PDB file of N, CA and C in Angstrom:
ATOM      1  N   HIS A   1      66.724 -52.009-206.680  1.00 82.00           N
ATOM      2  CA  HIS A   1      66.132 -52.399-207.944  1.00 82.00           C
ATOM      3  C   HIS A   1      65.849 -53.905-208.017  1.00 82.00           C
ATOM      4  N   GLU A   2      66.642 -54.675-207.291  1.00 85.00           N
ATOM      5  CA  GLU A   2      66.447 -56.122-207.359  1.00 85.00           C
ATOM      6  C   GLU A   2      65.099 -56.548-206.788  1.00 85.00           C
ATOM      7  N   ALA A   3      64.654 -55.890-205.732  1.00 90.00           N
ATOM      8  CA  ALA A   3      63.338 -56.208-205.166  1.00 90.00           C
ATOM      9  C   ALA A   3      62.234 -55.837-206.148  1.00 90.00           C
ATOM     10  N   ASP A   4      62.396 -54.701-206.813  1.00 91.00           N
ATOM     11  CA  ASP A   4      61.416 -54.292-207.824  1.00 91.00           C
ATOM     12  C   ASP A   4      61.372 -55.293-208.967  1.00 91.00           C
ATOM     13  N   LEU A   5      62.547 -55.772-209.375  1.00 91.00           N
ATOM     14  CA  LEU A   5      62.618 -56.754-210.455  1.00 91.00           C
ATOM     15  C   LEU A   5      61.925 -58.053-210.046  1.00 91.00           C
ATOM     16  N   ALA A   6      62.173 -58.508-208.827  1.00 91.00           N
ATOM     17  CA  ALA A   6      61.527 -59.737-208.348  1.00 91.00           C
ATOM     18  C   ALA A   6      60.010 -59.573-208.305  1.00 91.00           C
ATOM     19  N   ALA A   7      59.546 -58.418-207.846  1.00 92.00           N
ATOM     20  CA  ALA A   7      58.102 -58.163-207.794  1.00 92.00           C
ATOM     21  C   ALA A   7      57.507 -58.133-209.195  1.00 92.00           C
ATOM     22  N   THR A   8      58.216 -57.527-210.123  1.00 93.00           N
ATOM     23  CA  THR A   8      57.748 -57.464-211.508  1.00 93.00           C
ATOM     24  C   THR A   8      57.664 -58.859-212.108  1.00 93.00           C
ATOM     25  N   GLU A   9      58.659 -59.686-211.834  1.00 92.00           N
ATOM     26  CA  GLU A   9      58.641 -61.054-212.357  1.00 92.00           C
ATOM     27  C   GLU A   9      57.460 -61.847-211.803  1.00 92.00           C
ATOM     28  N   ARG A  10      57.098 -61.623-210.536  1.00 92.00           N
ATOM     29  CA  ARG A  10      55.928 -62.291-209.961  1.00 92.00           C
ATOM     30  C   ARG A  10      54.655 -61.824-210.650  1.00 92.00           C
ATOM     31  N   ARG A  11      54.548 -60.519-210.924  1.00 93.00           N
ATOM     32  CA  ARG A  11      53.358 -60.006-211.610  1.00 93.00           C
ATOM     33  C   ARG A  11      53.278 -60.563-213.026  1.00 93.00           C
ATOM     34  N   ILE A  12      54.409 -60.686-213.697  1.00 93.00           N
ATOM     35  CA  ILE A  12      54.421 -61.272-215.043  1.00 93.00           C
ATOM     36  C   ILE A  12      53.894 -62.700-214.982  1.00 93.00           C
ATOM     37  N   GLU A  13      54.351 -63.456-214.005  1.00 92.00           N
ATOM     38  CA  GLU A  13      53.890 -64.840-213.844  1.00 92.00           C
ATOM     39  C   GLU A  13      52.378 -64.877-213.612  1.00 92.00           C
ATOM     40  N   PHE A  14      51.882 -63.999-212.740  1.00 92.00           N
ATOM     41  CA  PHE A  14      50.455 -63.947-212.445  1.00 92.00           C
ATOM     42  C   PHE A  14      49.650 -63.584-213.686  1.00 92.00           C
ATOM     43  N   TYR A  15      50.065 -62.513-214.377  1.00 90.00           N
ATOM     44  CA  TYR A  15      49.325 -62.078-215.560  1.00 90.00           C
ATOM     45  C   TYR A  15      49.386 -63.119-216.675  1.00 90.00           C
ATOM     46  N   SER A  16      50.512 -63.817-216.799  1.00 91.00           N
ATOM     47  CA  SER A  16      50.622 -64.874-217.808  1.00 91.00           C
ATOM     48  C   SER A  16      49.636 -65.997-217.515  1.00 91.00           C
ATOM     49  N   ASP A  17      49.575 -66.392-216.242  1.00 90.00           N
ATOM     50  CA  ASP A  17      48.623 -67.439-215.854  1.00 90.00           C
ATOM     51  C   ASP A  17      47.186 -66.989-216.097  1.00 90.00           C
ATOM     52  N   LYS A  18      46.883 -65.764-215.702  1.00 89.00           N
ATOM     53  CA  LYS A  18      45.524 -65.243-215.876  1.00 89.00           C
ATOM     54  C   LYS A  18      45.184 -65.118-217.357  1.00 89.00           C
ATOM     55  N   SER A  19      46.158 -64.704-218.156  1.00 88.00           N
ATOM     56  CA  SER A  19      45.950 -64.573-219.596  1.00 88.00           C
ATOM     57  C   SER A  19      45.621 -65.928-220.217  1.00 88.00           C
ATOM     58  N   GLY A  20      46.373 -66.956-219.827  1.00 88.00           N
ATOM     59  CA  GLY A  20      46.107 -68.299-220.343  1.00 88.00           C
ATOM     60  C   GLY A  20      44.722 -68.786-219.974  1.00 88.00           C
ATOM     61  N   TRP A  21      44.327 -68.522-218.735  1.00 87.00           N
ATOM     62  CA  TRP A  21      42.998 -68.917-218.269  1.00 87.00           C
ATOM     63  C   TRP A  21      41.918 -68.185-219.061  1.00 87.00           C
ATOM     64  N   LEU A  22      42.098 -66.869-219.271  1.00 85.00           N
ATOM     65  CA  LEU A  22      41.106 -66.095-220.026  1.00 85.00           C
ATOM     66  C   LEU A  22      41.043 -66.527-221.489  1.00 85.00           C
ATOM     67  N   GLN A  23      42.209 -66.834-222.075  1.00 85.00           N
ATOM     68  CA  GLN A  23      42.219 -67.302-223.462  1.00 85.00           C
ATOM     69  C   GLN A  23      41.408 -68.583-223.592  1.00 85.00           C
ATOM     70  N   GLN A  24      41.559 -69.469-222.630  1.00 86.00           N
ATOM     71  CA  GLN A  24      40.797 -70.717-222.664  1.00 86.00           C
ATOM     72  C   GLN A  24      39.307 -70.439-222.542  1.00 86.00           C
ATOM     73  N   ARG A  25      38.929 -69.518-221.678  1.00 84.00           N
ATOM     74  CA  ARG A  25      37.508 -69.170-221.521  1.00 84.00           C
ATOM     75  C   ARG A  25      36.943 -68.581-222.813  1.00 84.00           C
ATOM     76  N   VAL A  26      37.723 -67.739-223.502  1.00 83.00           N
ATOM     77  CA  VAL A  26      37.265 -67.159-224.772  1.00 83.00           C
ATOM     78  C   VAL A  26      37.086 -68.269-225.802  1.00 83.00           C
ATOM     79  N   LYS A  27      38.031 -69.219-225.844  1.00 84.00           N
ATOM     80  CA  LYS A  27      37.911 -70.352-226.768  1.00 84.00           C
ATOM     81  C   LYS A  27      36.665 -71.180-226.474  1.00 84.00           C
ATOM     82  N   ASP A  28      36.315 -71.270-225.198  1.00 85.00           N
ATOM     83  CA  ASP A  28      35.138 -72.044-224.794  1.00 85.00           C
ATOM     84  C   ASP A  28      33.833 -71.289-225.024  1.00 85.00           C
ATOM     85  N   GLY A  29      33.912 -70.054-225.517  1.00 84.00           N
ATOM     86  CA  GLY A  29      32.707 -69.316-225.863  1.00 84.00           C
ATOM     87  C   GLY A  29      32.322 -68.187-224.936  1.00 84.00           C
ATOM     88  N   PHE A  30      33.053 -67.975-223.888  1.00 77.00           N
ATOM     89  CA  PHE A  30      32.743 -66.866-222.995  1.00 77.00           C
ATOM     90  C   PHE A  30      33.262 -65.572-223.606  1.00 77.00           C
ATOM     91  N   ASP A  31      32.498 -64.512-223.479  1.00 77.00           N
ATOM     92  CA  ASP A  31      32.848 -63.238-224.110  1.00 77.00           C
ATOM     93  C   ASP A  31      33.590 -62.342-223.119  1.00 77.00           C
ATOM     94  N   GLU A  32      34.878 -62.594-222.959  1.00 74.00           N
ATOM     95  CA  GLU A  32      35.705 -61.793-222.057  1.00 74.00           C
ATOM     96  C   GLU A  32      36.901 -61.232-222.815  1.00 74.00           C
ATOM     97  N   VAL A  33      36.717 -60.890-224.057  1.00 78.00           N
ATOM     98  CA  VAL A  33      37.813 -60.412-224.889  1.00 78.00           C
ATOM     99  C   VAL A  33      38.385 -59.108-224.340  1.00 78.00           C
ATOM    100  N   ALA A  34      37.527 -58.207-223.852  1.00 84.00           N
ATOM    101  CA  ALA A  34      38.010 -56.933-223.305  1.00 84.00           C
ATOM    102  C   ALA A  34      38.902 -57.168-222.087  1.00 84.00           C
ATOM    103  N   THR A  35      38.509 -58.106-221.246  1.00 83.00           N
ATOM    104  CA  THR A  35      39.315 -58.435-220.071  1.00 83.00           C
ATOM    105  C   THR A  35      40.643 -59.034-220.498  1.00 83.00           C
ATOM    106  N   LEU A  36      40.606 -59.899-221.498  1.00 80.00           N
ATOM    107  CA  LEU A  36      41.829 -60.498-222.023  1.00 80.00           C
ATOM    108  C   LEU A  36      42.755 -59.420-222.578  1.00 80.00           C
ATOM    109  N   TRP A  37      42.194 -58.439-223.267  1.00 84.00           N
ATOM    110  CA  TRP A  37      42.981 -57.329-223.813  1.00 84.00           C
ATOM    111  C   TRP A  37      43.641 -56.541-222.680  1.00 84.00           C
ATOM    112  N   ASP A  38      42.887 -56.262-221.613  1.00 88.00           N
ATOM    113  CA  ASP A  38      43.438 -55.526-220.470  1.00 88.00           C
ATOM    114  C   ASP A  38      44.604 -56.280-219.831  1.00 88.00           C
ATOM    115  N   ILE A  39      44.431 -57.585-219.668  1.00 86.00           N
ATOM    116  CA  ILE A  39      45.503 -58.399-219.085  1.00 86.00           C
ATOM    117  C   ILE A  39      46.720 -58.395-220.006  1.00 86.00           C
ATOM    118  N   GLY A  40      46.493 -58.466-221.306  1.00 86.00           N
ATOM    119  CA  GLY A  40      47.593 -58.419-222.266  1.00 86.00           C
ATOM    120  C   GLY A  40      48.375 -57.123-222.164  1.00 86.00           C
ATOM    121  N   GLN A  41      47.670 -56.010-221.986  1.00 91.00           N
ATOM    122  CA  GLN A  41      48.343 -54.718-221.835  1.00 91.00           C
ATOM    123  C   GLN A  41      49.158 -54.674-220.541  1.00 91.00           C
ATOM    124  N   LYS A  42      48.583 -55.175-219.450  1.00 91.00           N
ATOM    125  CA  LYS A  42      49.305 -55.205-218.177  1.00 91.00           C
ATOM    126  C   LYS A  42      50.543 -56.087-218.282  1.00 91.00           C
ATOM    127  N   LEU A  43      50.397 -57.224-218.938  1.00 92.00           N
ATOM    128  CA  LEU A  43      51.515 -58.142-219.117  1.00 92.00           C
ATOM    129  C   LEU A  43      52.623 -57.488-219.931  1.00 92.00           C
ATOM    130  N   ASN A  44      52.260 -56.785-220.980  1.00 91.00           N
ATOM    131  CA  ASN A  44      53.239 -56.082-221.801  1.00 91.00           C
ATOM    132  C   ASN A  44      53.956 -55.002-220.989  1.00 91.00           C
ATOM    133  N   ASP A  45      53.205 -54.248-220.194  1.00 93.00           N
ATOM    134  CA  ASP A  45      53.808 -53.214-219.346  1.00 93.00           C
ATOM    135  C   ASP A  45      54.789 -53.819-218.348  1.00 93.00           C
ATOM    136  N   GLU A  46      54.404 -54.923-217.736  1.00 94.00           N
ATOM    137  CA  GLU A  46      55.276 -55.568-216.754  1.00 94.00           C
ATOM    138  C   GLU A  46      56.539 -56.123-217.414  1.00 94.00           C
ATOM    139  N   ARG A  47      56.410 -56.655-218.608  1.00 93.00           N
ATOM    140  CA  ARG A  47      57.601 -57.153-219.318  1.00 93.00           C
ATOM    141  C   ARG A  47      58.551 -56.012-219.643  1.00 93.00           C
ATOM    142  N   ALA A  48      58.012 -54.874-220.027  1.00 93.00           N
ATOM    143  CA  ALA A  48      58.851 -53.706-220.303  1.00 93.00           C
ATOM    144  C   ALA A  48      59.547 -53.243-219.023  1.00 93.00           C
ATOM    145  N   THR A  49      58.816 -53.228-217.927  1.00 94.00           N
ATOM    146  CA  THR A  49      59.405 -52.850-216.644  1.00 94.00           C
ATOM    147  C   THR A  49      60.498 -53.832-216.247  1.00 94.00           C
ATOM    148  N   SER A  50      60.261 -55.107-216.464  1.00 94.00           N
ATOM    149  CA  SER A  50      61.253 -56.130-216.151  1.00 94.00           C
ATOM    150  C   SER A  50      62.528 -55.930-216.967  1.00 94.00           C
ATOM    151  N   ASP A  51      62.381 -55.653-218.240  1.00 93.00           N
ATOM    152  CA  ASP A  51      63.553 -55.405-219.090  1.00 93.00           C
ATOM    153  C   ASP A  51      64.344 -54.201-218.585  1.00 93.00           C
ATOM    154  N   LYS A  52      63.636 -53.141-218.236  1.00 93.00           N
ATOM    155  CA  LYS A  52      64.282 -51.925-217.732  1.00 93.00           C
ATOM    156  C   LYS A  52      65.020 -52.211-216.428  1.00 93.00           C
ATOM    157  N   LEU A  53      64.360 -52.896-215.503  1.00 93.00           N
ATOM    158  CA  LEU A  53      64.978 -53.197-214.215  1.00 93.00           C
ATOM    159  C   LEU A  53      66.160 -54.148-214.352  1.00 93.00           C
ATOM    160  N   THR A  54      66.089 -55.081-215.289  1.00 92.00           N
ATOM    161  CA  THR A  54      67.208 -55.994-215.525  1.00 92.00           C
ATOM    162  C   THR A  54      68.454 -55.212-215.918  1.00 92.00           C
ATOM    163  N   ILE A  55      68.285 -54.222-216.774  1.00 92.00           N
ATOM    164  CA  ILE A  55      69.411 -53.378-217.189  1.00 92.00           C
ATOM    165  C   ILE A  55      69.924 -52.553-216.015  1.00 92.00           C
ATOM    166  N   LEU A  56      69.016 -51.978-215.229  1.00 93.00           N
ATOM    167  CA  LEU A  56      69.423 -51.183-214.069  1.00 93.00           C
ATOM    168  C   LEU A  56      70.173 -52.025-213.038  1.00 93.00           C
ATOM    169  N   VAL A  57      69.684 -53.230-212.770  1.00 93.00           N
ATOM    170  CA  VAL A  57      70.340 -54.114-211.804  1.00 93.00           C
ATOM    171  C   VAL A  57      71.726 -54.499-212.299  1.00 93.00           C
ATOM    172  N   SER A  58      71.838 -54.825-213.560  1.00 93.00           N
ATOM    173  CA  SER A  58      73.130 -55.190-214.135  1.00 93.00           C
ATOM    174  C   SER A  58      74.119 -54.033-214.022  1.00 93.00           C
ATOM    175  N   SER A  59      73.666 -52.847-214.336  1.00 93.00           N
ATOM    176  CA  SER A  59      74.511 -51.661-214.239  1.00 93.00           C
ATOM    177  C   SER A  59      74.927 -51.399-212.797  1.00 93.00           C
ATOM    178  N   GLN A  60      73.992 -51.546-211.887  1.00 94.00           N
ATOM    179  CA  GLN A  60      74.277 -51.322-210.472  1.00 94.00           C
ATOM    180  C   GLN A  60      75.305 -52.331-209.960  1.00 94.00           C
ATOM    181  N   ARG A  61      75.188 -53.578-210.359  1.00 93.00           N
ATOM    182  CA  ARG A  61      76.152 -54.605-209.946  1.00 93.00           C
ATOM    183  C   ARG A  61      77.547 -54.270-210.464  1.00 93.00           C
ATOM    184  N   TYR A  62      77.618 -53.825-211.702  1.00 93.00           N
ATOM    185  CA  TYR A  62      78.904 -53.473-212.298  1.00 93.00           C
ATOM    186  C   TYR A  62      79.528 -52.298-211.548  1.00 93.00           C
ATOM    187  N   GLN A  63      78.718 -51.295-211.232  1.00 94.00           N
ATOM    188  CA  GLN A  63      79.231 -50.129-210.508  1.00 94.00           C
ATOM    189  C   GLN A  63      79.750 -50.516-209.128  1.00 94.00           C
ATOM    190  N   ILE A  64      79.040 -51.391-208.435  1.00 94.00           N
ATOM    191  CA  ILE A  64      79.486 -51.852-207.120  1.00 94.00           C
ATOM    192  C   ILE A  64      80.787 -52.634-207.253  1.00 94.00           C
ATOM    193  N   ALA A  65      80.868 -53.504-208.239  1.00 94.00           N
ATOM    194  CA  ALA A  65      82.058 -54.338-208.431  1.00 94.00           C
ATOM    195  C   ALA A  65      83.293 -53.500-208.728  1.00 94.00           C
ATOM    196  N   GLN A  66      83.131 -52.369-209.354  1.00 93.00           N
ATOM    197  CA  GLN A  66      84.269 -51.512-209.683  1.00 93.00           C
ATOM    198  C   GLN A  66      85.002 -51.027-208.430  1.00 93.00           C
ATOM    199  N   HIS A  67      84.345 -51.042-207.288  1.00 92.00           N
ATOM    200  CA  HIS A  67      84.971 -50.610-206.038  1.00 92.00           C
ATOM    201  C   HIS A  67      85.858 -51.693-205.430  1.00 92.00           C
ATOM    202  N   ALA A  68      85.922 -52.857-206.034  1.00 90.00           N
ATOM    203  CA  ALA A  68      86.695 -53.975-205.484  1.00 90.00           C
ATOM    204  C   ALA A  68      88.123 -54.027-206.008  1.00 90.00           C
ATOM    205  N   GLY A  69      88.532 -53.030-206.756  1.00 91.00           N
ATOM    206  CA  GLY A  69      89.908 -53.009-207.255  1.00 91.00           C
ATOM    207  C   GLY A  69      90.202 -54.175-208.179  1.00 91.00           C
ATOM    208  N   GLU A  70      91.323 -54.856-207.901  1.00 92.00           N
ATOM    209  CA  GLU A  70      91.756 -55.968-208.754  1.00 92.00           C
ATOM    210  C   GLU A  70      90.760 -57.125-208.766  1.00 92.00           C
ATOM    211  N   GLN A  71      89.981 -57.237-207.733  1.00 91.00           N
ATOM    212  CA  GLN A  71      89.039 -58.352-207.603  1.00 91.00           C
ATOM    213  C   GLN A  71      87.649 -58.018-208.136  1.00 91.00           C
ATOM    214  N   TRP A  72      87.547 -56.986-208.949  1.00 92.00           N
ATOM    215  CA  TRP A  72      86.222 -56.549-209.405  1.00 92.00           C
ATOM    216  C   TRP A  72      85.496 -57.626-210.199  1.00 92.00           C
ATOM    217  N   GLU A  73      86.224 -58.400-211.003  1.00 93.00           N
ATOM    218  CA  GLU A  73      85.564 -59.440-211.800  1.00 93.00           C
ATOM    219  C   GLU A  73      85.005 -60.554-210.908  1.00 93.00           C
ATOM    220  N   THR A  74      85.746 -60.885-209.853  1.00 92.00           N
ATOM    221  CA  THR A  74      85.280 -61.900-208.907  1.00 92.00           C
ATOM    222  C   THR A  74      84.013 -61.421-208.207  1.00 92.00           C
ATOM    223  N   LEU A  75      84.024 -60.163-207.766  1.00 92.00           N
ATOM    224  CA  LEU A  75      82.852 -59.611-207.094  1.00 92.00           C
ATOM    225  C   LEU A  75      81.667 -59.526-208.049  1.00 92.00           C
ATOM    226  N   LEU A  76      81.911 -59.130-209.280  1.00 93.00           N
ATOM    227  CA  LEU A  76      80.828 -59.043-210.260  1.00 93.00           C
ATOM    228  C   LEU A  76      80.195 -60.416-210.485  1.00 93.00           C
ATOM    229  N   ALA A  77      81.020 -61.438-210.642  1.00 94.00           N
ATOM    230  CA  ALA A  77      80.496 -62.799-210.825  1.00 94.00           C
ATOM    231  C   ALA A  77      79.661 -63.214-209.614  1.00 94.00           C
ATOM    232  N   TYR A  78      80.137 -62.876-208.425  1.00 94.00           N
ATOM    233  CA  TYR A  78      79.386 -63.191-207.201  1.00 94.00           C
ATOM    234  C   TYR A  78      78.042 -62.468-207.191  1.00 94.00           C
ATOM    235  N   LEU A  79      78.047 -61.181-207.508  1.00 92.00           N
ATOM    236  CA  LEU A  79      76.811 -60.395-207.517  1.00 92.00           C
ATOM    237  C   LEU A  79      75.824 -60.900-208.564  1.00 92.00           C
ATOM    238  N   GLU A  80      76.348 -61.453-209.656  1.00 91.00           N
ATOM    239  CA  GLU A  80      75.489 -61.999-210.711  1.00 91.00           C
ATOM    240  C   GLU A  80      75.026 -63.414-210.392  1.00 91.00           C
ATOM    241  N   GLY A  81      75.554 -63.979-209.301  1.00 90.00           N
ATOM    242  CA  GLY A  81      75.141 -65.318-208.893  1.00 90.00           C
ATOM    243  C   GLY A  81      75.829 -66.435-209.644  1.00 90.00           C
ATOM    244  N   VAL A  82      76.950 -66.129-210.301  1.00 91.00           N
ATOM    245  CA  VAL A  82      77.646 -67.158-211.080  1.00 91.00           C
ATOM    246  C   VAL A  82      79.035 -67.479-210.528  1.00 91.00           C
ATOM    247  N   GLY A  83      79.390 -66.887-209.413  1.00 85.00           N
ATOM    248  CA  GLY A  83      80.705 -67.133-208.832  1.00 85.00           C
ATOM    249  C   GLY A  83      80.638 -67.080-207.321  1.00 85.00           C
ATOM    250  N   GLU A  84      81.770 -67.387-206.709  1.00 87.00           N
ATOM    251  CA  GLU A  84      81.865 -67.356-205.252  1.00 87.00           C
ATOM    252  C   GLU A  84      83.013 -66.449-204.859  1.00 87.00           C
ATOM    253  N   LEU A  85      82.934 -65.905-203.665  1.00 80.00           N
ATOM    254  CA  LEU A  85      84.026 -65.080-203.161  1.00 80.00           C
ATOM    255  C   LEU A  85      85.097 -65.958-202.543  1.00 80.00           C
ATOM    256  N   GLY A  86      84.697 -66.945-201.797  1.00 70.00           N
ATOM    257  CA  GLY A  86      85.554 -67.984-201.240  1.00 70.00           C
ATOM    258  C   GLY A  86      86.929 -67.563-200.793  1.00 70.00           C
ATOM    259  N   ASP A  87      87.937 -68.338-201.196  1.00 58.00           N
ATOM    260  CA  ASP A  87      89.318 -68.174-200.760  1.00 58.00           C
ATOM    261  C   ASP A  87      89.937 -66.880-201.251  1.00 58.00           C
ATOM    262  N   GLN A  88      89.490 -66.379-202.367  1.00 55.00           N
ATOM    263  CA  GLN A  88      90.103 -65.176-202.923  1.00 55.00           C
ATOM    264  C   GLN A  88      89.964 -63.996-201.976  1.00 55.00           C
ATOM    265  N   VAL A  89      88.845 -63.888-201.306  1.00 52.00           N
ATOM    266  CA  VAL A  89      88.639 -62.796-200.362  1.00 52.00           C
ATOM    267  C   VAL A  89      89.360 -63.103-199.054  1.00 52.00           C
ATOM    268  N   ALA A  90      89.336 -64.357-198.628  1.00 49.00           N
ATOM    269  CA  ALA A  90      89.968 -64.750-197.370  1.00 49.00           C
ATOM    270  C   ALA A  90      91.477 -64.532-197.410  1.00 49.00           C
ATOM    271  N   GLN A  91      92.096 -64.623-198.575  1.00 54.00           N
ATOM    272  CA  GLN A  91      93.533 -64.449-198.720  1.00 54.00           C
ATOM    273  C   GLN A  91      93.948 -62.995-198.557  1.00 54.00           C
ATOM    274  N   ARG A  92      93.053 -62.078-198.672  1.00 51.00           N
ATOM    275  CA  ARG A  92      93.394 -60.647-198.606  1.00 51.00           C
ATOM    276  C   ARG A  92      93.450 -60.159-197.202  1.00 51.00           C
TER     277      ARG A  92
END
């Protein structure tokens, strides 16, 4: 799921950039409102997918961490990118 989430975040970035560019073109008088609407829909879909994948990834990390016994909180922090395994694992 993490790879899917990363891909979705890249598409969100792309669609956001394209949306901004199209909005500027519409302001400048070009008639691309339909294209802007399509990009807005794609951007909304990707944001929804990102939210869904974020929840799935979080749940998956928690499930994996539960297999670490007493050290589950340490492993969860590591999987979330906010902690290190370091000496705690080496001591075991």
